[in-house]
Coordinates of C-alpha atoms in Angstrom, one line a residue:
M2 CA -11.3 -22.2 56.4
R3 CA -8.2 -21.4 58.4
T4 CA -10.1 -18.8 60.5
W5 CA -12.9 -21.2 61.3
F6 CA -10.3 -23.9 62.4
W7 CA -8.6 -21.5 64.9
T8 CA -11.9 -20.3 66.2
L9 CA -13.1 -23.8 66.9
L10 CA -9.8 -24.7 68.5
L11 CA -10.0 -21.7 70.9
A12 CA -13.5 -22.5 71.9
V13 CA -12.6 -26.1 72.7
V14 CA -9.6 -25.0 74.8
A15 CA -11.8 -22.5 76.7
V16 CA -14.5 -25.1 77.5
A17 CA -11.9 -27.6 78.6
L18 CA -10.2 -25.0 80.8
A19 CA -13.5 -24.0 82.4
V20 CA -14.4 -27.6 83.2
V21 CA -11.0 -28.3 84.7
L22 CA -11.1 -25.1 86.8
R23 CA -14.6 -25.9 88.1
S24 CA -13.7 -29.4 89.2
H25 CA -10.3 -28.5 90.7
S26 CA -10.9 -25.6 93.1
G27 CA -7.8 -24.3 94.8
N28 CA -5.7 -21.2 95.7
V29 CA -2.6 -19.7 94.1
L30 CA 0.0 -18.1 96.5
L31 CA 2.5 -15.6 95.1
L32 CA 5.4 -14.5 97.3
V33 CA 6.8 -11.3 96.0
W34 CA 8.8 -9.7 98.8
P35 CA 7.7 -7.8 100.8
W36 CA 4.2 -8.9 99.6
R37 CA 2.3 -12.1 99.9
I38 CA -0.4 -12.5 97.3
E39 CA -3.0 -15.3 97.5
M40 CA -5.8 -15.8 94.9
S41 CA -8.0 -18.5 93.5
L42 CA -6.8 -20.7 90.7
T43 CA -9.6 -19.4 88.4
L44 CA -8.6 -15.8 88.9
A45 CA -5.0 -16.6 88.3
V46 CA -5.7 -18.3 85.0
L47 CA -8.0 -15.4 83.9
L48 CA -5.2 -12.9 84.8
I49 CA -2.7 -14.8 82.8
V50 CA -5.0 -14.9 79.7
A51 CA -5.7 -11.2 80.0
G52 CA -2.0 -10.4 80.3
F53 CA -1.2 -12.4 77.2
V54 CA -4.0 -10.6 75.3
V55 CA -2.8 -7.2 76.4
L56 CA 0.8 -8.0 75.6
Y57 CA -0.1 -9.4 72.1
V58 CA -2.3 -6.4 71.2
G59 CA 0.4 -4.0 72.4
L60 CA 3.1 -5.7 70.3
R61 CA 0.9 -5.7 67.2
V62 CA 0.1 -2.0 67.7
L63 CA 3.8 -1.2 68.1
A64 CA 4.7 -3.2 65.0
W65 CA 1.9 -1.5 63.0
L66 CA 3.2 2.0 64.1
L67 CA 6.8 1.1 63.1
A68 CA 5.7 -0.2 59.7
I69 CA 4.0 3.1 58.7
P70 CA 6.9 4.3 56.5
D71 CA 7.1 1.1 54.6
R72 CA 3.4 1.1 54.0
V73 CA 3.5 4.6 52.8
R74 CA 6.3 3.7 50.4
V75 CA 4.4 0.7 49.1
W76 CA 1.3 2.8 48.7
R77 CA 3.1 5.4 46.7
G78 CA 4.6 2.7 44.5
K79 CA 1.2 1.2 43.8
R80 CA -0.2 4.6 42.9
A81 CA 2.7 5.3 40.5
Q82 CA 2.3 1.8 39.0
A83 CA -1.4 2.5 38.5
R84 CA -0.6 5.8 36.8
D85 CA 1.9 4.1 34.6
H86 CA -0.5 1.4 33.7
E87 CA -3.2 3.9 32.9
L88 CA -0.9 5.9 30.6
L89 CA 0.4 2.7 28.9
E90 CA -3.0 1.4 28.4
R91 CA -4.3 4.7 27.0
G92 CA -1.3 5.1 24.8
W93 CA -1.5 1.6 23.3
I94 CA -5.3 2.0 22.7
S95 CA -4.6 5.2 20.8
L96 CA -1.7 3.6 18.9
L97 CA -3.9 0.7 17.8
E98 CA -6.7 3.1 16.8
G99 CA -4.3 5.1 14.7
R100 CA -4.4 8.3 16.8
Y101 CA -0.6 8.6 16.8
S102 CA -0.4 12.1 18.1
Q103 CA -2.4 11.3 21.3
A104 CA -0.5 8.0 21.7
E105 CA 2.9 9.7 21.5
K106 CA 1.8 12.3 24.0
D107 CA 0.7 9.7 26.6
L108 CA 3.7 7.4 26.0
T109 CA 6.1 10.3 26.3
R110 CA 4.7 11.2 29.6
L111 CA 5.1 7.6 30.7
L112 CA 8.7 7.7 29.5
D113 CA 9.4 10.8 31.6
Q114 CA 7.7 9.8 34.8
T115 CA 8.3 6.0 35.2
K116 CA 11.2 4.6 37.2
V117 CA 11.0 1.0 36.0
Q118 CA 13.5 -0.1 33.3
T119 CA 11.2 -2.3 31.4
R120 CA 8.5 0.3 31.3
R121 CA 10.9 2.9 30.0
V122 CA 12.0 0.7 27.2
L123 CA 8.4 -0.2 26.4
A124 CA 7.4 3.5 26.5
A125 CA 10.3 4.5 24.2
L126 CA 9.6 1.8 21.7
S127 CA 5.8 2.6 21.6
S128 CA 6.6 6.3 21.2
A129 CA 8.9 5.4 18.3
R130 CA 6.1 3.4 16.7
A131 CA 3.7 6.4 17.1
A132 CA 6.3 8.8 15.6
H133 CA 6.8 6.4 12.7
G134 CA 3.1 6.4 12.0
L135 CA 3.4 10.2 11.8
S136 CA 6.4 10.0 9.4
E137 CA 8.5 11.8 12.0
F138 CA 11.6 9.7 11.4
D139 CA 14.1 11.9 13.2
R140 CA 12.0 11.8 16.3
R141 CA 11.5 8.1 15.9
D142 CA 15.2 7.6 15.8
R143 CA 15.7 9.5 19.0
F144 CA 13.1 7.4 20.8
L145 CA 14.9 4.2 19.5
A146 CA 18.2 5.5 20.8
S147 CA 16.6 6.2 24.2
A148 CA 15.1 2.7 24.3
Q149 CA 18.5 1.2 23.5
E150 CA 20.1 3.3 26.2
H151 CA 17.5 2.2 28.8
A152 CA 17.8 -1.4 27.8
G153 CA 21.4 -1.6 29.1
A154 CA 22.8 -5.1 28.9
D155 CA 19.5 -6.9 29.2
P156 CA 19.5 -9.3 26.2
G157 CA 15.7 -9.5 26.0
L158 CA 15.2 -5.8 25.9
L159 CA 18.0 -5.4 23.4
E160 CA 16.4 -8.0 21.1
A161 CA 13.0 -6.3 21.4
T162 CA 14.6 -2.9 20.5
A163 CA 16.4 -4.4 17.5
T164 CA 13.3 -6.1 16.1
V165 CA 11.1 -3.1 16.5
S166 CA 13.7 -0.9 14.9
A167 CA 14.2 -3.3 11.9
D168 CA 10.4 -3.6 11.4
M169 CA 10.0 0.2 11.1
L170 CA 13.2 0.6 8.9
L171 CA 11.8 -2.0 6.5
D172 CA 8.5 -0.1 6.4
Q173 CA 10.5 3.0 5.5
G174 CA 12.4 1.1 2.7
R175 CA 15.8 1.1 4.4
A176 CA 16.5 -2.6 4.1
E177 CA 20.3 -2.2 4.4
R178 CA 20.0 -0.4 7.7
A179 CA 17.5 -2.9 8.9
L180 CA 19.8 -5.8 8.0
A181 CA 22.6 -4.1 9.9
V182 CA 20.4 -3.8 13.0
L183 CA 19.4 -7.5 12.8
A184 CA 22.9 -8.7 12.1
P185 CA 23.8 -9.2 15.8
L186 CA 20.7 -11.3 16.3
A187 CA 21.5 -13.4 13.2
D188 CA 25.1 -13.9 14.3
G189 CA 24.0 -14.9 17.8
G190 CA 22.0 -17.7 16.4
A191 CA 18.6 -16.2 17.1
R192 CA 15.9 -18.4 15.7
H193 CA 12.8 -16.5 16.7
L194 CA 10.2 -16.6 14.0
H195 CA 9.6 -12.9 14.0
T196 CA 13.3 -12.2 13.6
M197 CA 13.5 -14.7 10.7
R198 CA 10.6 -13.0 9.0
L199 CA 12.3 -9.7 9.3
L200 CA 15.5 -11.1 7.9
L201 CA 13.6 -12.6 5.0
R202 CA 12.0 -9.2 4.2
A203 CA 15.3 -7.5 4.3
H204 CA 17.1 -10.0 2.1
A205 CA 14.1 -10.0 -0.3
A206 CA 14.3 -6.2 -0.6
L207 CA 18.0 -6.4 -1.3
N208 CA 17.7 -9.3 -3.8
H209 CA 19.9 -11.6 -1.7
H210 CA 18.6 -14.8 -3.3
D211 CA 20.7 -17.3 -1.4
Q212 CA 19.5 -16.0 2.0
M213 CA 16.0 -15.7 0.7
F214 CA 16.0 -19.3 -0.4
S215 CA 17.3 -20.7 2.9
L216 CA 15.1 -18.5 5.1
A217 CA 11.9 -19.3 3.1
R218 CA 12.7 -23.0 3.4
A219 CA 13.3 -22.7 7.2
L220 CA 10.1 -20.8 7.8
V221 CA 7.9 -23.1 5.7
R222 CA 9.4 -26.1 7.5
R223 CA 8.3 -24.6 10.8
N224 CA 4.9 -23.7 9.5
A225 CA 5.6 -20.0 10.1
L226 CA 5.0 -18.9 6.5
P227 CA 1.9 -19.5 4.3
R228 CA 2.6 -22.1 1.7
Q229 CA 1.6 -19.9 -1.3
E230 CA 3.9 -17.1 -0.2
A231 CA 6.7 -19.5 0.5
D232 CA 6.4 -21.0 -2.9
Q233 CA 6.6 -17.6 -4.5
L234 CA 9.7 -16.7 -2.6
I235 CA 11.4 -20.0 -3.3
D236 CA 10.4 -19.9 -6.9
A237 CA 11.8 -16.4 -7.5
S238 CA 15.0 -16.9 -5.5
G239 CA 15.7 -20.4 -6.9
A240 CA 15.2 -19.2 -10.4
A241 CA 17.6 -16.2 -9.8
R242 CA 20.2 -18.6 -8.3
L243 CA 20.0 -20.8 -11.4
R244 CA 20.3 -17.9 -13.8
A245 CA 23.2 -16.4 -11.9
A246 CA 25.1 -19.7 -11.8
A247 CA 24.4 -20.6 -15.5
A248 CA 27.5 -18.7 -16.7
N249 CA 30.0 -20.8 -14.7
D250 CA 28.2 -24.1 -15.0
G251 CA 27.5 -24.1 -11.3
W252 CA 23.8 -24.4 -11.9
R253 CA 23.9 -28.2 -11.8
A254 CA 24.7 -28.3 -8.1
I255 CA 21.9 -25.9 -7.4
W256 CA 19.5 -28.0 -9.5
K257 CA 20.4 -31.1 -7.6
D258 CA 19.9 -29.3 -4.3
L259 CA 16.3 -28.5 -5.2
K260 CA 13.5 -30.7 -3.9
A261 CA 11.3 -32.5 -6.4
E262 CA 8.3 -30.2 -5.7
E263 CA 10.5 -27.1 -6.0
R264 CA 11.6 -28.1 -9.5
L265 CA 8.0 -28.0 -10.6
L266 CA 7.5 -24.3 -9.7
P267 CA 7.1 -22.1 -12.9
E268 CA 10.1 -19.8 -12.6
I269 CA 12.5 -22.5 -11.5
A270 CA 11.2 -24.8 -14.3
L271 CA 11.8 -22.0 -16.8
A272 CA 15.3 -21.3 -15.5
G273 CA 16.2 -25.0 -15.4
A274 CA 14.9 -25.6 -18.9
A275 CA 16.9 -22.6 -20.2
A276 CA 20.0 -24.0 -18.5
F277 CA 19.5 -27.4 -20.1
E278 CA 18.9 -25.9 -23.5
A279 CA 22.1 -23.8 -23.2
A280 CA 23.9 -27.0 -22.3
G281 CA 22.6 -28.8 -25.4
E282 CA 20.2 -31.1 -23.5
A283 CA 17.0 -30.2 -25.2
G284 CA 15.3 -33.5 -24.2
E285 CA 15.9 -32.9 -20.5
A286 CA 14.6 -29.3 -20.9
A287 CA 11.5 -30.6 -22.5
R288 CA 11.0 -33.1 -19.6
V289 CA 11.4 -30.3 -17.0
L290 CA 8.8 -28.2 -18.8
E291 CA 6.4 -31.1 -19.2
A292 CA 6.5 -32.0 -15.6
A293 CA 5.9 -28.4 -14.5
I294 CA 3.0 -28.0 -17.0
A295 CA 1.4 -31.2 -15.7
V296 CA 1.2 -29.7 -12.2
K297 CA 0.1 -26.2 -13.2
F298 CA -0.8 -25.1 -16.8
N299 CA 1.2 -21.8 -17.0
P300 CA 1.2 -19.8 -20.2
A301 CA 4.9 -18.9 -19.8
L302 CA 5.8 -22.6 -19.5
V303 CA 3.7 -23.4 -22.6
A304 CA 5.3 -20.6 -24.6
A305 CA 8.8 -21.8 -23.6
Y306 CA 7.9 -25.3 -24.5
A307 CA 6.9 -24.1 -28.0
R308 CA 10.3 -22.5 -28.6
C309 CA 12.6 -25.3 -29.8
D310 CA 14.6 -26.6 -32.7
A311 CA 13.1 -28.4 -35.6
S312 CA 14.5 -31.7 -34.3
Q313 CA 12.2 -31.4 -31.2
V314 CA 9.1 -30.3 -33.0
S315 CA 7.5 -33.7 -33.7
R316 CA 7.9 -34.9 -30.1
R317 CA 6.7 -31.7 -28.5
L318 CA 3.9 -31.3 -31.0
A319 CA 2.5 -34.7 -30.2
R320 CA 2.7 -34.0 -26.4
A321 CA 1.0 -30.6 -26.8
E322 CA -1.8 -32.1 -28.9
T323 CA -2.6 -34.4 -25.9
W324 CA -3.0 -31.2 -23.8
L325 CA -5.3 -29.8 -26.4
Q326 CA -7.8 -32.7 -25.8
S327 CA -8.5 -31.4 -22.2
R328 CA -8.1 -27.7 -23.1
P329 CA -9.5 -27.4 -26.7
T330 CA -10.3 -23.6 -26.5
D331 CA -7.2 -22.4 -24.7
P332 CA -5.8 -19.6 -26.8
E333 CA -2.3 -19.8 -25.2
L334 CA -2.1 -23.5 -26.1
L335 CA -3.4 -22.9 -29.6
T336 CA -0.7 -20.2 -30.1
A337 CA 2.0 -22.5 -28.8
L338 CA 0.8 -25.2 -31.2
G339 CA 1.0 -22.7 -34.0
M340 CA 4.5 -21.8 -33.1
L341 CA 5.5 -25.4 -33.0
C342 CA 4.1 -25.9 -36.5
L343 CA 5.9 -22.8 -37.7
N344 CA 9.2 -24.2 -36.4
G345 CA 8.5 -27.4 -38.2
Q346 CA 7.3 -25.6 -41.4
L347 CA 3.9 -27.2 -41.2
W348 CA 2.2 -24.2 -42.7
G349 CA -1.4 -25.5 -43.0
Q350 CA -1.5 -26.7 -39.4
A351 CA 0.1 -23.5 -38.2
E352 CA -2.5 -21.4 -39.9
R353 CA -5.3 -23.5 -38.5
Y354 CA -4.1 -23.3 -34.9
L355 CA -3.3 -19.6 -35.1
L356 CA -6.7 -18.7 -36.6
R357 CA -8.4 -20.7 -33.9
S358 CA -6.4 -18.8 -31.3
V359 CA -7.1 -15.4 -32.7
S360 CA -10.8 -16.1 -33.0
R361 CA -10.9 -16.5 -29.2
R362 CA -8.5 -13.8 -28.2
N363 CA -7.3 -10.7 -30.0
D364 CA -3.6 -11.1 -29.3
A365 CA -0.8 -9.1 -30.9
Q366 CA 1.7 -12.0 -30.8
T367 CA -0.8 -14.3 -32.6
H368 CA -1.5 -11.7 -35.3
A369 CA 2.3 -11.2 -35.7
L370 CA 2.8 -14.9 -36.2
L371 CA 0.0 -15.0 -38.8
G372 CA 1.7 -12.0 -40.5
S373 CA 5.0 -13.9 -40.6
L374 CA 3.3 -17.0 -41.9
Y375 CA 1.5 -15.2 -44.7
D376 CA 4.7 -13.4 -45.6
R377 CA 6.4 -16.8 -45.9
L378 CA 3.5 -18.0 -48.0
E379 CA 3.8 -14.9 -50.3
R380 CA 0.4 -13.5 -49.4
P381 CA 1.4 -9.9 -48.7
A382 CA -2.1 -8.5 -48.4
D383 CA -3.0 -10.9 -45.5
A384 CA 0.4 -10.4 -44.0
V385 CA 0.1 -6.6 -43.9
R386 CA -3.5 -6.9 -42.5
H387 CA -2.4 -9.1 -39.6
W388 CA 0.6 -6.9 -38.9
R389 CA -1.7 -4.0 -38.7
L390 CA -4.0 -5.9 -36.4
A391 CA -1.0 -6.8 -34.2
T392 CA -0.1 -3.1 -33.9
A393 CA -3.7 -2.2 -33.1
A394 CA -3.9 -4.9 -30.5
S395 CA -0.6 -3.9 -28.8
M396 CA -1.3 -0.2 -28.6
A397 CA -4.3 2.2 -28.6
L398 CA -4.7 3.8 -32.0
P399 CA -6.6 7.1 -32.2
V400 CA -10.2 7.0 -33.3
L401 CA -11.1 9.6 -36.0
A402 CA -14.7 10.7 -35.3
T403 CA -16.9 12.5 -37.7
D404 CA -16.6 16.3 -37.3
A405 CA -20.0 18.0 -36.8
A406 CA -18.6 21.5 -37.2
L407 CA -18.7 23.7 -40.4
P408 CA -16.7 22.4 -43.4
A409 CA -13.2 23.8 -43.5
A410 CA -12.3 26.7 -45.8
D411 CA -10.5 26.2 -49.1
T412 CA -6.8 26.8 -48.3
G413 CA -5.6 25.9 -51.8
S414 CA -5.0 29.5 -52.9
D415 CA -3.0 30.5 -49.7
P416 CA 0.6 30.8 -50.8
Y417 CA 1.8 30.4 -47.2
R418 CA -0.4 27.4 -46.4
V419 CA 1.1 24.7 -44.2
D420 CA -0.6 21.3 -44.5
A421 CA -0.9 20.0 -40.9
E422 CA -2.9 16.9 -41.7
G423 CA -0.5 15.2 -44.0
G424 CA -2.0 12.3 -45.9
Y425 CA -5.6 13.1 -45.1
A426 CA -5.6 16.4 -47.1
V427 CA -6.7 15.0 -50.4
G428 CA -8.3 16.8 -53.3
L429 CA -6.5 20.2 -52.8
A430 CA -5.7 22.4 -55.7
D431 CA -1.9 22.5 -55.0
L432 CA -1.7 18.7 -55.0
D433 CA -3.7 18.2 -58.2
D434 CA -1.4 20.3 -60.3
E435 CA 0.3 18.6 -63.2
T436 CA 3.7 19.5 -61.6
G437 CA 3.1 16.8 -58.9
P438 CA 3.1 17.1 -55.2
V439 CA 4.3 20.1 -53.3
S440 CA 8.0 20.1 -52.5
G441 CA 8.6 18.7 -49.0
Y442 CA 5.5 16.4 -49.0
A443 CA 5.4 12.8 -50.1
A444 CA 2.8 11.6 -52.6
L445 CA -0.4 10.9 -50.8
P446 CA -2.1 7.5 -50.8
P447 CA -5.7 7.1 -52.0
A448 CA -8.5 8.0 -49.6
A449 CA -9.4 4.4 -49.2
V450 CA -5.9 3.6 -47.8
A451 CA -6.2 6.4 -45.2
A452 CA -9.6 5.1 -44.1
D453 CA -8.0 1.8 -43.1
Y454 CA -6.4 3.5 -40.1
V455 CA -9.8 4.6 -38.7
L456 CA -10.7 2.2 -35.9
D457 CA -14.3 3.5 -35.4
P458 CA -16.6 2.3 -38.2
D459 CA -19.0 5.1 -37.5
A460 CA -16.2 7.6 -38.1
R461 CA -15.9 6.8 -41.8
V462 CA -17.5 9.4 -44.1
S463 CA -19.9 8.4 -46.8
K464 CA -19.0 8.6 -50.5
E465 CA -21.5 11.5 -50.9
Q466 CA -19.8 13.5 -48.1
R467 CA -16.3 12.8 -49.5
D468 CA -17.4 13.9 -53.1
R469 CA -19.0 17.1 -51.7
A470 CA -15.8 17.9 -49.7
L471 CA -13.6 17.3 -52.8
A472 CA -15.9 19.3 -55.2
P473 CA -14.3 22.4 -56.7
E474 CA -15.3 25.7 -55.0
D475 CA -17.2 28.4 -56.7
A476 CA -15.4 30.9 -58.9
P477 CA -13.7 33.7 -57.0
L478 CA -15.4 37.1 -56.6
A479 CA -15.0 39.5 -59.4
G480 CA -13.6 42.9 -58.8
G481 CA -10.0 42.3 -58.4
T482 CA -9.9 41.4 -54.7
S483 CA -6.6 40.5 -53.0
D484 CA -5.5 37.0 -52.2
F485 CA -6.0 37.7 -48.5
D486 CA -9.6 38.7 -49.0
E487 CA -10.3 35.9 -51.4
Y488 CA -8.8 33.4 -48.9
F489 CA -11.1 34.4 -46.0
D490 CA -14.1 35.0 -48.3
S491 CA -14.1 31.4 -49.3
A492 CA -15.3 30.2 -45.9
P493 CA -19.1 29.7 -45.7
L494 CA -20.9 32.2 -43.6
P495 CA -23.3 31.0 -40.9
A496 CA -27.0 31.7 -41.3
A497 CA -27.1 34.0 -38.3
A498 CA -24.7 36.4 -40.2
F499 CA -27.5 37.2 -42.7
E500 CA -30.1 38.0 -40.0
D501 CA -27.8 40.0 -37.6
P502 CA -25.0 41.5 -39.6
V503 CA -21.7 41.8 -37.7
P504 CA -20.7 45.4 -37.3
T505 CA -17.4 46.5 -38.9
Y506 CA -15.0 49.3 -38.0
A507 CA -13.7 49.9 -41.5
P508 CA -15.3 52.2 -44.1
A509 CA -17.7 50.2 -46.3
P510 CA -16.3 49.6 -49.8
P511 CA -18.4 50.0 -52.9
A512 CA -20.7 47.1 -53.5
A513 CA -19.2 44.5 -55.8
A514 CA -21.0 42.5 -58.4
K515 CA -22.5 39.3 -57.2
P516 CA -21.8 36.1 -58.9
A517 CA -24.6 34.2 -60.6
A518 CA -24.6 31.5 -57.9
A519 CA -25.0 34.0 -55.0
P520 CA -27.9 33.3 -52.6
A521 CA -31.1 35.2 -52.9
A522 CA -31.0 36.5 -49.3
P523 CA -29.8 40.0 -48.9
V524 CA -26.1 40.2 -48.1
P525 CA -24.6 43.3 -46.3
D526 CA -22.2 45.3 -48.4
T527 CA -19.7 45.5 -45.6
K528 CA -17.1 42.7 -45.2
P529 CA -17.3 41.1 -41.8
P530 CA -14.0 41.1 -39.8
F531 CA -12.0 37.9 -39.5
K532 CA -13.6 35.5 -37.0
N533 CA -11.7 32.5 -35.9
D534 CA -14.4 29.9 -35.9
G535 CA -12.0 27.0 -35.8
A536 CA -12.4 26.1 -39.5
H537 CA -9.0 27.4 -40.6

């Protein structure tokens, strides 16, 4: 628009000048001693315009020639800036993609070649981030030191260096060092949201509950922290503050400082109720737990509500039964009601609630409570059964599966036998003697008691299998064989041994007389060597 304006203006001036010169003809006389120059007015005006144009063009050309060094300097700067931007862009793209080696390579080149302070700091911090991604912490610390050196006294660059350093130190697990790096920012009154988040992470890692509580409150007030995460931090730190101050009775001031919605958080409610209980204010503790349970039904709160003195049982039981109307199948609530009835010695109601709870969930605590109840009612069989079920519910007991291998050999005649199966080795000859059990072994329970510890119903052997396993073995071979030969001859031979006899390397002894119950199939006269088939 500006160009068009000047063009139009010059055209108007030219037309006006031409009209004036055409209507006013005359001569122009120039006296330049020793010359006398006379010309028309039109020619004089044209010469003046031409001289102006020539002078203007000459001056512009001269200025352009004199500005060549500056233009070259600017061109070099722009080219260097373009190279820096290219390296920075490529390095950051690689860093965001997770290609840390390539990112560190490009950013290190940028750090070495750039002359701008801010780009040096940015390149050093980015290189430190890439080295941190490669777990090269020594190299990362060198880049951070370089960034701090190039930052100089610039407060913005120093704050950027501190926040990046603290972030990486927190990722590494060095919370104390990160807190020391952030200390100047905190002391200087920095209220940047990212700095406050880093301070919160550092204090949370070091369990500084007072600082955690104040920072979480400040961040949630500025909508800089999700409400759920803030509630978890406030809940944990507030409960820890209450427990720490419970010893010196300073917890009351902390409790009064809490907001109404903060007192309803589960951990804070548990800690506050415990503090009131310790101070002898059971009624206030019950009110704290009731208010928290009304907001969120938490099993820990319900269990704490059920732990009370006998004087509180009737009130708490009535309140818990109102909760049962809206949650009739909740096993946690049923267990809590059973505990309240046990505290109040209401045995029938306690049994009913606990049995309803255990029918919906196999819980070790509920079984243990039933065992204690039946023990108080002098029903030892039921008490032992529920204690066993509590043990089975709290830990994984082994499952004894049926063995499909060959039956074990009779080790009753081995004088050096070591019984490795303890109470499950029933029916052996050395345990059936009239002299009683072997020295060093306790009397074994009946086989039915041992079967109670088998969790898999399919693993229980039938009565026919147990009778066959406990049946007496055949009479030993005649001919005066040694105890060693008799011990290994008692193991049954597989059917393949009768079809393909196992070769022996000892001279064949004379054939011994066969017992009456020997099989009809031909048996080789040679004794097979010892074969460890896993049955001994």
